[in-house]
PDB file of C-alpha atoms in Angstrom:
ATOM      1  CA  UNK A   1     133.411  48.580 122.276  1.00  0.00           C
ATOM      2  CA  UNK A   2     134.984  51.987 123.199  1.00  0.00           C
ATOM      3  CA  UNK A   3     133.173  54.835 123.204  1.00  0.00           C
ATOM      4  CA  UNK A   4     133.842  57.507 120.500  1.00  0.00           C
ATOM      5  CA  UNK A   5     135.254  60.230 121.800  1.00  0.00           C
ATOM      6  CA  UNK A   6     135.094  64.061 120.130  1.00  0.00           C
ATOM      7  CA  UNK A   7     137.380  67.358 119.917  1.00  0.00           C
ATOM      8  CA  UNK A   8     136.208  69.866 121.552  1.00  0.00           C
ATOM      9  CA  UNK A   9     136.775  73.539 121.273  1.00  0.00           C
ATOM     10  CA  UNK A  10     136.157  75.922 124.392  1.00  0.00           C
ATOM     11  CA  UNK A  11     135.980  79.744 124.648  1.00  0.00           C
ATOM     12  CA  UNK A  12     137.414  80.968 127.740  1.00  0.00           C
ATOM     13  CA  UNK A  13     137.546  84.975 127.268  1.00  0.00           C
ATOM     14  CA  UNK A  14     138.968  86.003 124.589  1.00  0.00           C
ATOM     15  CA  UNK A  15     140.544  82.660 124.124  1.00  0.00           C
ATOM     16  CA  UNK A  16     139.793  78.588 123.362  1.00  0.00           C
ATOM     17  CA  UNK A  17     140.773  75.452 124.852  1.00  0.00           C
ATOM     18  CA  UNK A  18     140.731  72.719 123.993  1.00  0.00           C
ATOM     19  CA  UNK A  19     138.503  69.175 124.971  1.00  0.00           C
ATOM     20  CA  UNK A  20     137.988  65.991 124.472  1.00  0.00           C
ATOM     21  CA  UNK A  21     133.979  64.721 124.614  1.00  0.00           C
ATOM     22  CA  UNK A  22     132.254  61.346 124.977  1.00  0.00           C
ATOM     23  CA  UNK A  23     129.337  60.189 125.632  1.00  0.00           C
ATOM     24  CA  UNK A  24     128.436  56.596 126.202  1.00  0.00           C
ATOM     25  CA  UNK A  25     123.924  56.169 125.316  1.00  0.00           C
ATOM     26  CA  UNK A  26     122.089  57.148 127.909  1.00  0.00           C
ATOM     27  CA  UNK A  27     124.822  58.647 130.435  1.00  0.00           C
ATOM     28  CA  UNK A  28     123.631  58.371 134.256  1.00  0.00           C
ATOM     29  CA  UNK A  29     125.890  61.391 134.657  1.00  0.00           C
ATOM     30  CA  UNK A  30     128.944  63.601 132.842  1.00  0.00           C
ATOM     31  CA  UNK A  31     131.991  64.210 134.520  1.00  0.00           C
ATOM     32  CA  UNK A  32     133.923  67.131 133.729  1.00  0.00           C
ATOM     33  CA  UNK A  33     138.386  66.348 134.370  1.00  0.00           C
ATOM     34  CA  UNK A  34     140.528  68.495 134.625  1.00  0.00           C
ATOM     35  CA  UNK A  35     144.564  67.575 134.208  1.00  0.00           C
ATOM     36  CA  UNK A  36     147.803  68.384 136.748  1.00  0.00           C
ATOM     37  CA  UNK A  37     149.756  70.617 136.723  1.00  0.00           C
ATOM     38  CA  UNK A  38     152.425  68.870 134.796  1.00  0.00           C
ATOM     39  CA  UNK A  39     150.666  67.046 132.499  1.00  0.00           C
ATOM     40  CA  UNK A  40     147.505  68.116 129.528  1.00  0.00           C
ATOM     41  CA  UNK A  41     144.760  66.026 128.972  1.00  0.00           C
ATOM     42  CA  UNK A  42     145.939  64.246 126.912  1.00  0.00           C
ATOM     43  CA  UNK A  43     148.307  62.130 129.091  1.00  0.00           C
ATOM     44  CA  UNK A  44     147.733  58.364 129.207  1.00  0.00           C
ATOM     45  CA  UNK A  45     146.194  58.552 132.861  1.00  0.00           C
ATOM     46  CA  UNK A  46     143.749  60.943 132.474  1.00  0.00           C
ATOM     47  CA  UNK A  47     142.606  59.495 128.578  1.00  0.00           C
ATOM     48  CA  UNK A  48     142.780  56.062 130.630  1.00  0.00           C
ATOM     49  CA  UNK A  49     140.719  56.892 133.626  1.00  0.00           C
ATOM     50  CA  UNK A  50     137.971  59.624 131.057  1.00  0.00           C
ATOM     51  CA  UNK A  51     137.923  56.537 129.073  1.00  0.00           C
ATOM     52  CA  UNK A  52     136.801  53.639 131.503  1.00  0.00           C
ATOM     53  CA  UNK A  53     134.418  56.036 133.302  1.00  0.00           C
ATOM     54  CA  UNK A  54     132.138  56.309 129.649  1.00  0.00           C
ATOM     55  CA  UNK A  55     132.996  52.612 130.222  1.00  0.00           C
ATOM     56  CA  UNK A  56     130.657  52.209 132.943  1.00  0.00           C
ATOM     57  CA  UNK A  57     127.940  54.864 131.492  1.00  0.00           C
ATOM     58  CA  UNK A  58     129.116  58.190 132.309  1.00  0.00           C
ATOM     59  CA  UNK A  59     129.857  60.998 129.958  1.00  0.00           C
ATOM     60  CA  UNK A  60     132.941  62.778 130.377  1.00  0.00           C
ATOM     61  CA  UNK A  61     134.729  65.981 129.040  1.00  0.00           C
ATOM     62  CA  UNK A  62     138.514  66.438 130.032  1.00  0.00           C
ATOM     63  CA  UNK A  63     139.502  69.826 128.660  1.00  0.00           C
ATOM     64  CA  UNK A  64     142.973  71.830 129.048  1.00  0.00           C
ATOM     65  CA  UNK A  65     143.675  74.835 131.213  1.00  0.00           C
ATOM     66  CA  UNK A  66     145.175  78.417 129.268  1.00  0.00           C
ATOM     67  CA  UNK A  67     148.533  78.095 130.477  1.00  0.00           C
ATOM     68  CA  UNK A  68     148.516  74.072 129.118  1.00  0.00           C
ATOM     69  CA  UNK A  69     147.411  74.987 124.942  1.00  0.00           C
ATOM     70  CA  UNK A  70     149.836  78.223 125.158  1.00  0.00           C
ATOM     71  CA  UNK A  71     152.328  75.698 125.569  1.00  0.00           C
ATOM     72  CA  UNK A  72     153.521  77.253 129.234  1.00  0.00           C
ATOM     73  CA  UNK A  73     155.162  75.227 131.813  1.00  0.00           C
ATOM     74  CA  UNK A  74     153.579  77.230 134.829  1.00  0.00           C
ATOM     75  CA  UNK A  75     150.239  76.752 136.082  1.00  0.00           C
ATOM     76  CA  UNK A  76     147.440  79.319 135.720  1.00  0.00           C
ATOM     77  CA  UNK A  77     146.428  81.923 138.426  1.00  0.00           C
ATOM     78  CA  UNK A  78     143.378  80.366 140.104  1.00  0.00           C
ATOM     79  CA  UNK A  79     141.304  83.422 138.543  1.00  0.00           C
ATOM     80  CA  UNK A  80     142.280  82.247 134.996  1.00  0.00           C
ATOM     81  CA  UNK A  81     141.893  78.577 135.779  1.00  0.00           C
ATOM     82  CA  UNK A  82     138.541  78.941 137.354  1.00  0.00           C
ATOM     83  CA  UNK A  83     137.460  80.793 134.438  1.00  0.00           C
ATOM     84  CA  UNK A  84     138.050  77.813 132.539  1.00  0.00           C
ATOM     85  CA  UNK A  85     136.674  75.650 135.291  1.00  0.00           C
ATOM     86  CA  UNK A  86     133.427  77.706 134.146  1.00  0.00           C
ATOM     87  CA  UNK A  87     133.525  77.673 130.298  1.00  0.00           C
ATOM     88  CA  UNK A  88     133.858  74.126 130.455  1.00  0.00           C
ATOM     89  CA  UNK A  89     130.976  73.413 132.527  1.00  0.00           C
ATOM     90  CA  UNK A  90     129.365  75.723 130.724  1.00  0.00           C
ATOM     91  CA  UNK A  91     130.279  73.595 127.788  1.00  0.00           C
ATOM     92  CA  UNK A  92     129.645  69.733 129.213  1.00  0.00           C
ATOM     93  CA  UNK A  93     125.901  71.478 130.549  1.00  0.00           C
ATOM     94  CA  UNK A  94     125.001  72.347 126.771  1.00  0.00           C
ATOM     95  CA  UNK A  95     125.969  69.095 125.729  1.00  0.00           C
ATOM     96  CA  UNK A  96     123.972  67.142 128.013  1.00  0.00           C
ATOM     97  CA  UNK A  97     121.007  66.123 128.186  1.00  0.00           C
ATOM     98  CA  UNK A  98     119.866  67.422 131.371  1.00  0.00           C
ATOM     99  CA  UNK A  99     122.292  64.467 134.076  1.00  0.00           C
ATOM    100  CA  UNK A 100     124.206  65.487 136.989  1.00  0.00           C
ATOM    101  CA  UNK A 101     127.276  67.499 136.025  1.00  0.00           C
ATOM    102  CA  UNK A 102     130.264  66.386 138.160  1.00  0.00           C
ATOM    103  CA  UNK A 103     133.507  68.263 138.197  1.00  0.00           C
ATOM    104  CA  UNK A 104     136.856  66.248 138.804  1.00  0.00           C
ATOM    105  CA  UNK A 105     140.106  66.596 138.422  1.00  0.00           C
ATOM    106  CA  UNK A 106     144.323  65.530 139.220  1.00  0.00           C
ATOM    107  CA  UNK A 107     146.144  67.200 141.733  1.00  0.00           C
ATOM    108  CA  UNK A 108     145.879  71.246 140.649  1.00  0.00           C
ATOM    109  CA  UNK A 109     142.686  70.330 138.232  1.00  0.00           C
ATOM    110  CA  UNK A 110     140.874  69.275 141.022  1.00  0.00           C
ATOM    111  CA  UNK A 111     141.606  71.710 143.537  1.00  0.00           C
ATOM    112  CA  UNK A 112     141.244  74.386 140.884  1.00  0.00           C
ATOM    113  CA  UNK A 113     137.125  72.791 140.548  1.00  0.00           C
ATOM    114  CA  UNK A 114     136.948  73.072 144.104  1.00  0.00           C
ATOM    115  CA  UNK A 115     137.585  76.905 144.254  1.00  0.00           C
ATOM    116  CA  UNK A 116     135.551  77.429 141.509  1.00  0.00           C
ATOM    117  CA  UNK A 117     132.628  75.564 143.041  1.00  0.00           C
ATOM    118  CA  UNK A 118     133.173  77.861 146.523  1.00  0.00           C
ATOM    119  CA  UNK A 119     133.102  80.790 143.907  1.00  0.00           C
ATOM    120  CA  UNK A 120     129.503  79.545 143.022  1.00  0.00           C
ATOM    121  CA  UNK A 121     130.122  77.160 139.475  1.00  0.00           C
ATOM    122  CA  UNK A 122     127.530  74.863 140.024  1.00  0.00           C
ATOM    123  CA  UNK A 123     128.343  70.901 140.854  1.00  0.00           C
ATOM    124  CA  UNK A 124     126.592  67.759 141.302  1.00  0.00           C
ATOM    125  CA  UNK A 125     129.817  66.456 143.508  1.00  0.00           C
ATOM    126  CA  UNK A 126     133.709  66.459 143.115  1.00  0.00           C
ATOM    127  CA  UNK A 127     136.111  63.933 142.970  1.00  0.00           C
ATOM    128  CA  UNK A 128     139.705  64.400 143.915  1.00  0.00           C
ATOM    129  CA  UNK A 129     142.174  62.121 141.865  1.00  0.00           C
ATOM    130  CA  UNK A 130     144.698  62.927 144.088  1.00  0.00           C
ATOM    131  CA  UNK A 131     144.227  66.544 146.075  1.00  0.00           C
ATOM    132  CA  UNK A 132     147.493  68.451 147.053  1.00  0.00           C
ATOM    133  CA  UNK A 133     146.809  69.339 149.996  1.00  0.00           C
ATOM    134  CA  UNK A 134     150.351  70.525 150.668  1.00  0.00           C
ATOM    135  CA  UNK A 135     153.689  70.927 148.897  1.00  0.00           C
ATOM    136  CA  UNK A 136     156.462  67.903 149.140  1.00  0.00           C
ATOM    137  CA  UNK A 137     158.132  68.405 152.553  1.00  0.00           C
ATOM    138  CA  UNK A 138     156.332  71.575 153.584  1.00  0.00           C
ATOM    139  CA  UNK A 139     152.836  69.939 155.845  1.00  0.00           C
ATOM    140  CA  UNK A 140     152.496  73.346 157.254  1.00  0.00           C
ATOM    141  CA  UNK A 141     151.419  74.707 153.654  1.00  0.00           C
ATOM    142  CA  UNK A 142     147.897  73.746 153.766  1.00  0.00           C
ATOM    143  CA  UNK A 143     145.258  74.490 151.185  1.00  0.00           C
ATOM    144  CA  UNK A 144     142.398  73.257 152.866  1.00  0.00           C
ATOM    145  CA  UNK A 145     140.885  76.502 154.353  1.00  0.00           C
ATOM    146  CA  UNK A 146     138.688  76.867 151.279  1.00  0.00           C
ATOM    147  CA  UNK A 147     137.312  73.092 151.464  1.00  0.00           C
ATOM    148  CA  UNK A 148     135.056  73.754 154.772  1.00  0.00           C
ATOM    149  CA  UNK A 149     132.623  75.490 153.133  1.00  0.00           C
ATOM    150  CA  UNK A 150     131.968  73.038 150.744  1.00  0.00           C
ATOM    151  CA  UNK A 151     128.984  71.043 151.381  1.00  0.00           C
ATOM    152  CA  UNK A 152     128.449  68.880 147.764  1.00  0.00           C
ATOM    153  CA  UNK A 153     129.533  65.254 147.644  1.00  0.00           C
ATOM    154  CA  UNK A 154     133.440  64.872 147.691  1.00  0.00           C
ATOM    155  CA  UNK A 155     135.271  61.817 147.150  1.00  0.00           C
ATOM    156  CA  UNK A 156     139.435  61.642 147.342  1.00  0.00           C
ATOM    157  CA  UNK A 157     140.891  59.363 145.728  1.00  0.00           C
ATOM    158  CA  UNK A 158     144.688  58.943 147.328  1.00  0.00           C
ATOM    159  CA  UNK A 159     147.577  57.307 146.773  1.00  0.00           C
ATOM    160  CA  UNK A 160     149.070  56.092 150.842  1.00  0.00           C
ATOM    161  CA  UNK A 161     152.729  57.240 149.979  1.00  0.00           C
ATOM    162  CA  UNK A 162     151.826  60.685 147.499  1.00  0.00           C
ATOM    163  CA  UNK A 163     154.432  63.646 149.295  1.00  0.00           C
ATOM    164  CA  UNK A 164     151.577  66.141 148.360  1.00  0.00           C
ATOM    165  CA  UNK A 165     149.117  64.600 151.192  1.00  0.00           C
ATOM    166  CA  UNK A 166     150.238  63.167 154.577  1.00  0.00           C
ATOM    167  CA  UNK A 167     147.887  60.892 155.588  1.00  0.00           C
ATOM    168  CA  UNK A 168     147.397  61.588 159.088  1.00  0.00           C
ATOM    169  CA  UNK A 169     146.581  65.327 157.916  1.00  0.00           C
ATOM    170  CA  UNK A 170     144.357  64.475 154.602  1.00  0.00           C
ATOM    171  CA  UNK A 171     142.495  62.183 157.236  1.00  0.00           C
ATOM    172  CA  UNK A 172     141.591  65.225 159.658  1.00  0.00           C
ATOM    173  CA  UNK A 173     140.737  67.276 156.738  1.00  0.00           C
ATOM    174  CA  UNK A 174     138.298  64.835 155.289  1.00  0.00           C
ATOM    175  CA  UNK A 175     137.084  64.546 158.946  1.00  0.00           C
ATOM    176  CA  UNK A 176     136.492  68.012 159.240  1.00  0.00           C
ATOM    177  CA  UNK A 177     134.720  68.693 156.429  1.00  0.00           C
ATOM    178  CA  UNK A 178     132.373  65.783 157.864  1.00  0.00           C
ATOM    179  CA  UNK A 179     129.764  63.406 156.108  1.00  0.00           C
ATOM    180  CA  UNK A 180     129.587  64.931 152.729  1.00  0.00           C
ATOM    181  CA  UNK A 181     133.047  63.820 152.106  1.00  0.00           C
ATOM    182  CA  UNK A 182     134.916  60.719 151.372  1.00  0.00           C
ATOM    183  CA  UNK A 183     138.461  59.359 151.627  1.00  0.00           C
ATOM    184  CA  UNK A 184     139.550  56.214 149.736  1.00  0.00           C
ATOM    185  CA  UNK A 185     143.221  55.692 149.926  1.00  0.00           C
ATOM    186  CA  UNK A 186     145.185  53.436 147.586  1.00  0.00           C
ATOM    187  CA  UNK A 187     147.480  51.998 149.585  1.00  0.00           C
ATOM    188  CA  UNK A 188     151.256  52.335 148.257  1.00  0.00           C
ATOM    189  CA  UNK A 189     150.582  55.207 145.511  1.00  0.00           C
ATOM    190  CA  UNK A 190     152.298  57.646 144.924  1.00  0.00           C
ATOM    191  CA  UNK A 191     151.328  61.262 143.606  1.00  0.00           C
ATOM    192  CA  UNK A 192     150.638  59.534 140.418  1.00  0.00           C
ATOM    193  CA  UNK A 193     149.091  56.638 142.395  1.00  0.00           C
ATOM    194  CA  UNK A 194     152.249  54.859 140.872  1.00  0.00           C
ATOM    195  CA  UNK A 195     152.990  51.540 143.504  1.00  0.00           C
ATOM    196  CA  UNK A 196     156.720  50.573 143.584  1.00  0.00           C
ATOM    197  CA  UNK A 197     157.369  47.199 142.442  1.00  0.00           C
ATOM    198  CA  UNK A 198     153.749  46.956 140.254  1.00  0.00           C
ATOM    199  CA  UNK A 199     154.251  46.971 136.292  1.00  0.00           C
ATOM    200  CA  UNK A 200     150.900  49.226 135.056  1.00  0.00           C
ATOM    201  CA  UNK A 201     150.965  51.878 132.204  1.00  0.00           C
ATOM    202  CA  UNK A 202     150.140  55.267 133.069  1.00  0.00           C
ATOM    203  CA  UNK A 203     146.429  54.523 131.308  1.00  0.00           C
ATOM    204  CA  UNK A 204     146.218  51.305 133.536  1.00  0.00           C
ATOM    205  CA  UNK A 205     146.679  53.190 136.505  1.00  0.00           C
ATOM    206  CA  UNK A 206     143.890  55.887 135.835  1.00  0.00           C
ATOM    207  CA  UNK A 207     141.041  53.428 134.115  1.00  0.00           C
ATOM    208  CA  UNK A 208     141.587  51.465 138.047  1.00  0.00           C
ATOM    209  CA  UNK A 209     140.534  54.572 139.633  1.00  0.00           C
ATOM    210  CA  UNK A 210     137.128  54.522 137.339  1.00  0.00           C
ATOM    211  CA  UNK A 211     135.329  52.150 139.500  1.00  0.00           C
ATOM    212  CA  UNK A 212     135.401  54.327 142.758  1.00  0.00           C
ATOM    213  CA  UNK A 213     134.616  57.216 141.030  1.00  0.00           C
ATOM    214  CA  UNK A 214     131.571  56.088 138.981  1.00  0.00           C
ATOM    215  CA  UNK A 215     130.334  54.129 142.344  1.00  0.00           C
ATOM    216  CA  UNK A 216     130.351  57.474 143.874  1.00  0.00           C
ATOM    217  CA  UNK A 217     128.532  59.220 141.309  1.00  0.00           C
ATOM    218  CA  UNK A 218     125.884  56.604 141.048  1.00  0.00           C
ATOM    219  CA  UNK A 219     125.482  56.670 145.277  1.00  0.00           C
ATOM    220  CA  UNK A 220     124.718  60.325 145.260  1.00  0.00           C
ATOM    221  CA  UNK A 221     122.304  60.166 141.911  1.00  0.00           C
ATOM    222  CA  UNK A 222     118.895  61.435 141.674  1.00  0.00           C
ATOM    223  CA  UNK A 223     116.627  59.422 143.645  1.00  0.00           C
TER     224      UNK A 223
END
C-alpha cells in the first residue's frame, strides 16, 4: 500500500513553494529532494524515487525551487536556492518527529543542498542523485572546491556514461573528500541514469535508486 502523500506549501521570503509530504508510520529518517535543473518535482523520477524511499520507511519532502513555481526556465542564483534549501528544512524539521533530517537532491538540487549545508543548514547526510560536477565537454569547470569542507555522510549516486561527471575525475573527488563519502556508480547511465538499450519509465528509473539511498541512511543512523 502506497503511502499518502500531502501538498505542501513553503514560505521562502516573501514568497511560497511548493511540496509534496509523506510520511510512512514510524519513519527511521526524512529525506528532504530537491529536483534538476530542468525538471520540478513533480517529474516521474523524482515522484518515483520520493515514493519508494517512504517505501522502505523513510519520510520524504521534495519541494520546488523559486525560479521552478514562477514558471522560469533558468535556474536560481545559489543565494535564492539555498534560501529555499533552508525553508524547506525548516519545514520537513517541524514536521517530524524528532529523526535524522537528510537533504538530497538531482543534479543542481543536490549541489544546491551541499552549499547550503557549507553555509551552515544543518544535515544528517547528503545524497547526490547524480552531482554535476562539471558542464558537458568542459572537465576543467569543476565545482568541487566547496565539497572539501564537508565532513557529513555523502553518498553519489552516478550514472558510468552521465557527460556532467567523468569518472576518472568524480573518483578523485570522492577520494579526496575521504571516508565520509561514498561513490556508487550505475554502470551505463546516463545524466538521467537512463541505460541505452533498457526499456524503464522515468519513475522506474528513480524508485531503483531508493535502495542505495535508504541503505545509506540506515548505515549512518543513530546508534
Amino acid at each position: 500500500m502506497s503511502i499518502p502523500e500531502s501538498p505542501v506549501t513553503i514560505a521562502v521570503g516573501e514568497s511560497t513553494v511548493s511540496g509534496v509530504y509523506a510520511r510512512p508510520e514510524k519513519p527511521s529518517a526524512t529525506l528532504v529532494v530537491a529536483h534538476g535543473a530542468g525538471a520540478g518535482m513533480e517529474h516521474p523520477f523524482l515522484a518515483g524515487f520520493t515514493r519508494a524511499v517512504n517505501e522502505l520507511g523513510v519520510a520524504t519532502l521534495r519541494f520546488n525551487f523559486p525560479y521552478r513555481e514562477a514558471g522560469r526556465k533558468f535556474p536560481d542564483r545559489p543565494p535564492a536556492a539555498i534560501a529555499a534549501w533552508r525553508a524547506a528544512m525548516a519545514e520537513a524539521t517541524a514536521r517530524s518527529g524528532g529523526e535524522p533530517l537528510w537533504a538530497a537532491g538531482k543534479s543542481f538540487g543536490g549541489r544546491m543542498a551541499s552549499m547550503a549545508v557549507v553555509e551552515g543548514m544543518p544535515a544528517a547526510g547528503l545524497i547526490y542523485l547524480g552531482y554535476p560536477l562539471h558542464p558537458p565537454g568542459k572537465p576543467e569547470k569543476l565545482r568541487d572546491e566547496h565539497l572539501y569542507g564537508l565532513t557529513l555522510p555523502m553518498l553519489f549516486l552516478q550514472g558510468t556514461r552521465d557527460p556532467f561527471a567523468t569518472p576518472e575525475l568524480l573518483e578523485s573527488v570522492v577520494a579526496r573528500i575521504g571516508p565520509t563519502a561514498t561513490l556508487e556508480w550505475r554502470d551505463g547511465g546516463g545524466h538521467t541514469f537512463d541505460v541505452a538499450g533498457t526499456k524503464r519509465t522515468a519513475d522506474e528509473v528513480g524508485a531503483s535508486l531508493a535502495g542505495s539511498a535508504a541503505a545509506f541512511i540506515a548505515a549512518h543512523g543513530p546508534g
